[in-house]
PDB file of C-alpha atoms in Angstrom:
ATOM      1  CA  MET A 242     136.849  84.107 122.095  1.00 35.00           C
ATOM      2  CA  SER A 243     138.956  81.841 120.319  1.00 42.00           C
ATOM      3  CA  GLN A 244     138.029  80.523 116.702  1.00 42.00           C
ATOM      4  CA  GLU A 245     137.119  76.691 116.998  1.00 44.00           C
ATOM      5  CA  ILE A 246     138.899  74.208 115.578  1.00 41.00           C
ATOM      6  CA  ARG A 247     136.771  71.155 114.090  1.00 44.00           C
ATOM      7  CA  LYS A 248     138.096  67.958 115.434  1.00 44.00           C
ATOM      8  CA  LEU A 249     137.815  65.945 111.773  1.00 41.00           C
ATOM      9  CA  PRO A 250     138.629  61.661 111.064  1.00 44.00           C
ATOM     10  CA  TYR A 251     142.637  61.593 109.791  1.00 41.00           C
ATOM     11  CA  GLY A 252     141.964  60.786 106.459  1.00 51.00           C
ATOM     12  CA  ASP A 253     139.604  64.321 106.207  1.00 62.00           C
ATOM     13  CA  GLY A 254     142.279  65.772 107.858  1.00 78.00           C
ATOM     14  CA  ARG A 255     145.015  65.613 106.225  1.00 86.00           C
ATOM     15  CA  ASP A 256     142.719  66.437 103.167  1.00 88.00           C
ATOM     16  CA  ALA A 257     141.647  69.477 104.126  1.00 90.00           C
ATOM     17  CA  LEU A 258     144.940  70.678 104.650  1.00 93.00           C
ATOM     18  CA  LEU A 259     145.860  69.117 101.235  1.00 94.00           C
ATOM     19  CA  SER A 260     142.902  72.171 100.514  1.00 93.00           C
ATOM     20  CA  ALA A 261     143.702  75.101 102.426  1.00 94.00           C
ATOM     21  CA  VAL A 262     147.789  74.848 100.818  1.00 95.00           C
ATOM     22  CA  ILE A 263     145.808  75.372  97.681  1.00 94.00           C
ATOM     23  CA  ASP A 264     143.584  77.992  98.944  1.00 93.00           C
ATOM     24  CA  VAL A 265     145.983  80.119 100.194  1.00 95.00           C
ATOM     25  CA  VAL A 266     148.937  80.090  97.521  1.00 93.00           C
ATOM     26  CA  ALA A 267     145.740  81.211  95.174  1.00 89.00           C
ATOM     27  CA  GLU A 268     144.872  83.769  97.708  1.00 90.00           C
ATOM     28  CA  LYS A 269     148.094  85.245  99.074  1.00 91.00           C
ATOM     29  CA  GLY A 270     150.973  83.376  97.553  1.00 91.00           C
ATOM     30  CA  LEU A 271     153.189  80.721  98.939  1.00 91.00           C
ATOM     31  CA  ARG A 272     154.646  83.021 100.696  1.00 91.00           C
ATOM     32  CA  GLY A 273     151.580  83.381 102.560  1.00 93.00           C
ATOM     33  CA  VAL A 274     152.112  79.347 103.090  1.00 94.00           C
ATOM     34  CA  THR A 275     152.453  79.205 107.469  1.00 94.00           C
ATOM     35  CA  TYR A 276     151.442  76.491 109.769  1.00 93.00           C
ATOM     36  CA  ARG A 277     148.596  78.488 111.581  1.00 93.00           C
ATOM     37  CA  SER A 278     147.621  80.085 108.004  1.00 94.00           C
ATOM     38  CA  VAL A 279     147.025  76.519 106.249  1.00 94.00           C
ATOM     39  CA  ALA A 280     145.212  74.953 110.577  1.00 92.00           C
ATOM     40  CA  ALA A 281     143.290  78.205 109.575  1.00 93.00           C
ATOM     41  CA  ARG A 282     142.541  78.091 106.017  1.00 93.00           C
ATOM     42  CA  ALA A 283     141.557  73.992 106.964  1.00 91.00           C
ATOM     43  CA  GLY A 284     140.146  74.524 110.588  1.00 89.00           C
ATOM     44  CA  VAL A 285     141.255  72.383 112.756  1.00 88.00           C
ATOM     45  CA  ASN A 286     145.222  72.790 114.585  1.00 87.00           C
ATOM     46  CA  HIS A 287     147.965  74.069 113.687  1.00 85.00           C
ATOM     47  CA  ALA A 288     150.183  71.138 115.049  1.00 88.00           C
ATOM     48  CA  LEU A 289     148.286  68.537 112.635  1.00 87.00           C
ATOM     49  CA  VAL A 290     150.850  69.743 110.100  1.00 89.00           C
ATOM     50  CA  THR A 291     153.929  68.568 111.465  1.00 90.00           C
ATOM     51  CA  HIS A 292     151.547  65.829 112.715  1.00 88.00           C
ATOM     52  CA  HIS A 293     150.818  64.790 109.169  1.00 89.00           C
ATOM     53  CA  PHE A 294     153.418  65.892 107.215  1.00 93.00           C
ATOM     54  CA  GLY A 295     156.609  66.847 109.336  1.00 92.00           C
ATOM     55  CA  THR A 296     158.057  70.585 107.380  1.00 92.00           C
ATOM     56  CA  LEU A 297     156.341  72.890 105.153  1.00 92.00           C
ATOM     57  CA  GLU A 298     158.302  71.443 102.827  1.00 92.00           C
ATOM     58  CA  GLY A 299     156.988  68.256 102.886  1.00 93.00           C
ATOM     59  CA  LEU A 300     152.966  69.887 103.250  1.00 94.00           C
ATOM     60  CA  LEU A 301     153.884  71.068  99.599  1.00 94.00           C
ATOM     61  CA  ALA A 302     154.985  68.147  98.291  1.00 93.00           C
ATOM     62  CA  ALA A 303     152.348  66.407  99.606  1.00 94.00           C
ATOM     63  CA  THR A 304     149.925  69.616  97.543  1.00 95.00           C
ATOM     64  CA  MET A 305     151.535  69.389  94.520  1.00 94.00           C
ATOM     65  CA  GLU A 306     151.142  65.617  94.308  1.00 93.00           C
ATOM     66  CA  TRP A 307     147.503  65.181  95.151  1.00 94.00           C
ATOM     67  CA  ALA A 308     147.205  68.272  93.136  1.00 94.00           C
ATOM     68  CA  VAL A 309     148.866  66.637  89.855  1.00 94.00           C
ATOM     69  CA  GLN A 310     147.115  63.848  90.096  1.00 93.00           C
ATOM     70  CA  ARG A 311     143.478  65.300  90.312  1.00 92.00           C
ATOM     71  CA  SER A 312     144.290  67.357  87.931  1.00 92.00           C
ATOM     72  CA  ILE A 313     144.740  64.222  85.329  1.00 92.00           C
ATOM     73  CA  GLN A 314     141.733  63.027  86.725  1.00 90.00           C
ATOM     74  CA  GLU A 315     139.466  65.236  86.854  1.00 90.00           C
ATOM     75  CA  THR A 316     141.090  66.799  82.645  1.00 88.00           C
ATOM     76  CA  GLY A 317     140.614  63.067  82.122  1.00 88.00           C
ATOM     77  CA  LEU A 318     144.510  63.758  80.083  1.00 90.00           C
ATOM     78  CA  ALA A 319     145.240  59.994  79.668  1.00 88.00           C
ATOM     79  CA  GLY A 320     142.356  60.280  77.727  1.00 86.00           C
ATOM     80  CA  ILE A 321     144.084  62.025  75.130  1.00 89.00           C
ATOM     81  CA  ALA A 322     145.145  60.214  72.273  1.00 84.00           C
ATOM     82  CA  ASP A 323     141.350  59.644  71.738  1.00 84.00           C
ATOM     83  CA  PHE A 324     141.827  63.199  71.610  1.00 83.00           C
ATOM     84  CA  ASP A 325     137.919  65.113  70.675  1.00 80.00           C
ATOM     85  CA  ASP A 326     136.165  68.264  70.367  1.00 83.00           C
ATOM     86  CA  GLN A 327     134.536  66.461  74.396  1.00 85.00           C
ATOM     87  CA  PHE A 328     138.483  66.690  76.184  1.00 87.00           C
ATOM     88  CA  ALA A 329     139.150  69.843  74.834  1.00 89.00           C
ATOM     89  CA  ASP A 330     135.314  70.995  76.778  1.00 89.00           C
ATOM     90  CA  SER A 331     136.064  68.871  79.786  1.00 88.00           C
ATOM     91  CA  LEU A 332     139.967  70.758  79.801  1.00 91.00           C
ATOM     92  CA  ILE A 333     138.633  73.924  79.712  1.00 92.00           C
ATOM     93  CA  ALA A 334     135.381  73.227  81.965  1.00 92.00           C
ATOM     94  CA  THR A 335     137.714  71.407  84.667  1.00 91.00           C
ATOM     95  CA  VAL A 336     140.444  74.510  85.369  1.00 93.00           C
ATOM     96  CA  SER A 337     137.286  76.771  85.202  1.00 92.00           C
ATOM     97  CA  ALA A 338     136.299  75.188  88.035  1.00 92.00           C
ATOM     98  CA  GLU A 339     139.285  74.573  90.169  1.00 91.00           C
ATOM     99  CA  PRO A 340     141.678  77.539  88.815  1.00 92.00           C
ATOM    100  CA  GLU A 341     143.403  77.112  92.435  1.00 93.00           C
ATOM    101  CA  LEU A 342     144.420  74.086  91.354  1.00 93.00           C
ATOM    102  CA  GLN A 343     146.293  74.715  88.700  1.00 93.00           C
ATOM    103  CA  LEU A 344     147.373  78.105  89.960  1.00 92.00           C
ATOM    104  CA  PHE A 345     149.190  76.036  92.594  1.00 94.00           C
ATOM    105  CA  GLN A 346     151.163  74.435  90.140  1.00 94.00           C
ATOM    106  CA  PHE A 347     151.970  76.873  88.287  1.00 94.00           C
ATOM    107  CA  GLU A 348     153.378  79.033  91.365  1.00 93.00           C
ATOM    108  CA  MET A 349     155.790  76.517  92.755  1.00 94.00           C
ATOM    109  CA  ILE A 350     157.005  76.310  88.419  1.00 94.00           C
ATOM    110  CA  LEU A 351     158.091  79.772  89.366  1.00 92.00           C
ATOM    111  CA  GLU A 352     158.939  79.740  93.504  1.00 91.00           C
ATOM    112  CA  SER A 353     160.868  76.562  91.612  1.00 93.00           C
ATOM    113  CA  ARG A 354     164.154  79.001  89.360  1.00 91.00           C
ATOM    114  CA  ARG A 355     164.895  80.015  93.383  1.00 90.00           C
ATOM    115  CA  ASN A 356     163.776  77.195  95.965  1.00 89.00           C
ATOM    116  CA  PRO A 357     166.209  74.183  94.713  1.00 89.00           C
ATOM    117  CA  GLN A 358     164.749  71.799  96.961  1.00 86.00           C
ATOM    118  CA  ILE A 359     160.621  72.968  95.039  1.00 91.00           C
ATOM    119  CA  ARG A 360     162.563  72.466  91.794  1.00 93.00           C
ATOM    120  CA  SER A 361     162.810  68.811  92.148  1.00 91.00           C
ATOM    121  CA  MET A 362     159.180  68.891  93.156  1.00 92.00           C
ATOM    122  CA  VAL A 363     158.428  70.396  90.212  1.00 94.00           C
ATOM    123  CA  GLU A 364     160.187  67.888  88.431  1.00 94.00           C
ATOM    124  CA  ARG A 365     158.278  65.225  89.468  1.00 93.00           C
ATOM    125  CA  LEU A 366     154.939  66.983  88.649  1.00 94.00           C
ATOM    126  CA  TYR A 367     156.503  67.037  84.140  1.00 95.00           C
ATOM    127  CA  GLU A 368     157.007  63.332  84.867  1.00 95.00           C
ATOM    128  CA  ASN A 369     153.889  63.064  86.071  1.00 95.00           C
ATOM    129  CA  TYR A 370     152.206  64.793  83.509  1.00 96.00           C
ATOM    130  CA  VAL A 371     154.339  64.031  80.605  1.00 96.00           C
ATOM    131  CA  GLY A 372     154.169  60.274  81.944  1.00 96.00           C
ATOM    132  CA  THR A 373     150.634  60.525  81.377  1.00 95.00           C
ATOM    133  CA  VAL A 374     150.935  61.556  77.719  1.00 94.00           C
ATOM    134  CA  GLU A 375     153.212  59.469  76.981  1.00 94.00           C
ATOM    135  CA  GLU A 376     151.662  56.039  78.586  1.00 94.00           C
ATOM    136  CA  ALA A 377     148.270  57.391  76.449  1.00 92.00           C
ATOM    137  CA  LEU A 378     149.356  57.582  73.426  1.00 92.00           C
ATOM    138  CA  ASN A 379     151.845  54.395  73.577  1.00 91.00           C
ATOM    139  CA  LYS A 380     148.736  52.524  74.580  1.00 89.00           C
ATOM    140  CA  ARG A 381     146.982  53.183  71.261  1.00 88.00           C
ATOM    141  CA  GLY A 382     150.464  52.472  69.208  1.00 90.00           C
ATOM    142  CA  LEU A 383     151.160  55.883  68.501  1.00 91.00           C
ATOM    143  CA  ASP A 384     154.929  57.297  67.856  1.00 89.00           C
ATOM    144  CA  THR A 385     156.041  59.632  70.481  1.00 90.00           C
ATOM    145  CA  SER A 386     159.315  59.802  69.093  1.00 87.00           C
ATOM    146  CA  GLY A 387     161.179  63.341  69.624  1.00 86.00           C
ATOM    147  CA  GLU A 388     159.121  64.281  72.509  1.00 93.00           C
ATOM    148  CA  ALA A 389     156.087  64.085  71.103  1.00 92.00           C
ATOM    149  CA  SER A 390     154.876  63.809  74.210  1.00 94.00           C
ATOM    150  CA  LEU A 391     156.137  66.725  75.851  1.00 95.00           C
ATOM    151  CA  ALA A 392     156.031  68.614  73.257  1.00 94.00           C
ATOM    152  CA  ILE A 393     151.681  67.354  72.875  1.00 94.00           C
ATOM    153  CA  PHE A 394     151.620  68.401  76.579  1.00 95.00           C
ATOM    154  CA  ALA A 395     153.131  71.585  77.215  1.00 96.00           C
ATOM    155  CA  ALA A 396     151.084  72.793  74.390  1.00 96.00           C
ATOM    156  CA  LEU A 397     148.301  72.608  76.474  1.00 95.00           C
ATOM    157  CA  ASP A 398     149.912  73.409  79.656  1.00 95.00           C
ATOM    158  CA  GLY A 399     150.761  76.632  78.053  1.00 95.00           C
ATOM    159  CA  LEU A 400     147.268  76.681  76.719  1.00 96.00           C
ATOM    160  CA  MET A 401     145.541  76.608  80.098  1.00 95.00           C
ATOM    161  CA  LEU A 402     148.222  79.482  81.738  1.00 94.00           C
ATOM    162  CA  GLN A 403     147.339  81.553  78.735  1.00 94.00           C
ATOM    163  CA  PHE A 404     143.671  80.544  79.720  1.00 95.00           C
ATOM    164  CA  LEU A 405     143.601  81.236  83.377  1.00 93.00           C
ATOM    165  CA  THR A 406     145.522  84.680  82.829  1.00 91.00           C
ATOM    166  CA  ILE A 407     144.738  86.175  79.451  1.00 88.00           C
ATOM    167  CA  SER A 408     141.166  84.327  79.812  1.00 82.00           C
ATOM    168  CA  ASN A 409     140.117  84.302  76.210  1.00 88.00           C
ATOM    169  CA  PRO A 410     137.781  80.644  76.163  1.00 90.00           C
ATOM    170  CA  THR A 411     136.744  80.869  72.934  1.00 91.00           C
ATOM    171  CA  LYS A 412     140.378  81.536  71.032  1.00 93.00           C
ATOM    172  CA  ILE A 413     141.664  79.028  73.908  1.00 93.00           C
ATOM    173  CA  ARG A 414     139.303  75.907  72.900  1.00 92.00           C
ATOM    174  CA  SER A 415     140.283  76.688  69.117  1.00 93.00           C
ATOM    175  CA  ALA A 416     143.679  76.323  70.101  1.00 94.00           C
ATOM    176  CA  VAL A 417     143.026  73.203  72.421  1.00 93.00           C
ATOM    177  CA  THR A 418     141.729  71.396  69.419  1.00 91.00           C
ATOM    178  CA  GLN A 419     144.519  72.500  67.497  1.00 91.00           C
ATOM    179  CA  VAL A 420     146.733  70.285  69.576  1.00 92.00           C
ATOM    180  CA  GLY A 421     144.276  67.454  68.689  1.00 89.00           C
ATOM    181  CA  GLN A 422     146.012  68.033  65.255  1.00 85.00           C
ATOM    182  CA  LEU A 423     149.074  67.096  66.552  1.00 84.00           C
ATOM    183  CA  VAL A 424     147.828  63.676  67.596  1.00 88.00           C
ATOM    184  CA  SER A 425     146.051  63.075  64.972  1.00 84.00           C
ATOM    185  CA  GLY A 426     149.642  63.842  63.015  1.00 84.00           C
ATOM    186  CA  LEU A 427     151.329  60.783  64.864  1.00 85.00           C
ATOM    187  CA  ARG A 428     148.676  58.685  64.745  1.00 64.00           C
ATOM    188  CA  LYS A 429     148.923  59.126  60.349  1.00 49.00           C
ATOM    189  CA  SER A 430     152.999  58.777  61.314  1.00 52.00           C
ATOM    190  CA  SER A 431     152.479  55.348  63.372  1.00 41.00           C
ATOM    191  CA  ASN A 432     150.669  54.342  60.454  1.00 46.00           C
ATOM    192  CA  GLU A 433     152.997  55.145  57.471  1.00 48.00           C
ATOM    193  CA  ASN A 434     155.196  52.446  59.292  1.00 48.00           C
ATOM    194  CA  ASP A 435     155.434  49.150  59.168  1.00 41.00           C
ATOM    195  CA  GLU A 436     158.091  49.053  62.533  1.00 44.00           C
ATOM    196  CA  PRO A 437     158.390  51.136  64.748  1.00 43.00           C
ATOM    197  CA  ARG A 438     160.806  53.664  64.643  1.00 42.00           C
ATOM    198  CA  HIS A 439     163.434  52.161  67.970  1.00 42.00           C
ATOM    199  CA  GLN A 440     164.345  48.540  67.818  1.00 39.00           C
ATOM    200  CA  VAL A 441     166.493  46.800  70.156  1.00 38.00           C
ATOM    201  CA  THR A 442     168.702  44.322  68.291  1.00 42.00           C
ATOM    202  CA  PRO A 443     167.908  41.387  69.881  1.00 42.00           C
ATOM    203  CA  THR A 444     172.436  40.664  71.512  1.00 43.00           C
ATOM    204  CA  SER A 445     172.877  36.817  70.547  1.00 37.00           C
TER     205      SER A 445
END
């Protein structure tokens, strides 16, 4: 007897497929993502994949965007300018609760070296993350010249990769708080300058 297919509302069906991609990649890697494997994990008919996303590439792109937005929201990355111990604890707790969400993104990053279509997705991933950090720092009037936002995000990104692989929570938490010192350094640098580093000279 075939597995019973659940009848889900439109939104639930789409979200179920996105969540299923995360689970399939965590278990089997990107090579395991097929119409049938994702639909089976979601408990829906595989025709829904093409209905909602058109192609597997479309499904992966939508999953990437969904994963990034969830990560930004749940880790509180937009509050990085107010970096404190609570931020460090929240970041580690969020990654611990849903490691598959981060592992999916790391899998996509590695695959982008071999697949130009995925590379464009990864470029948007980094744009979203670094842009979120940049916006948060700018709202606090902090100096982000010299790619400071990229450096801060790259440090956190690398630490979370180590956390998911080597996994030493105590050391990782300590290192995350050190990243907070970079943010504090930006604040001091900004306060020491009366004028922003980047000024636009009015044209006549």
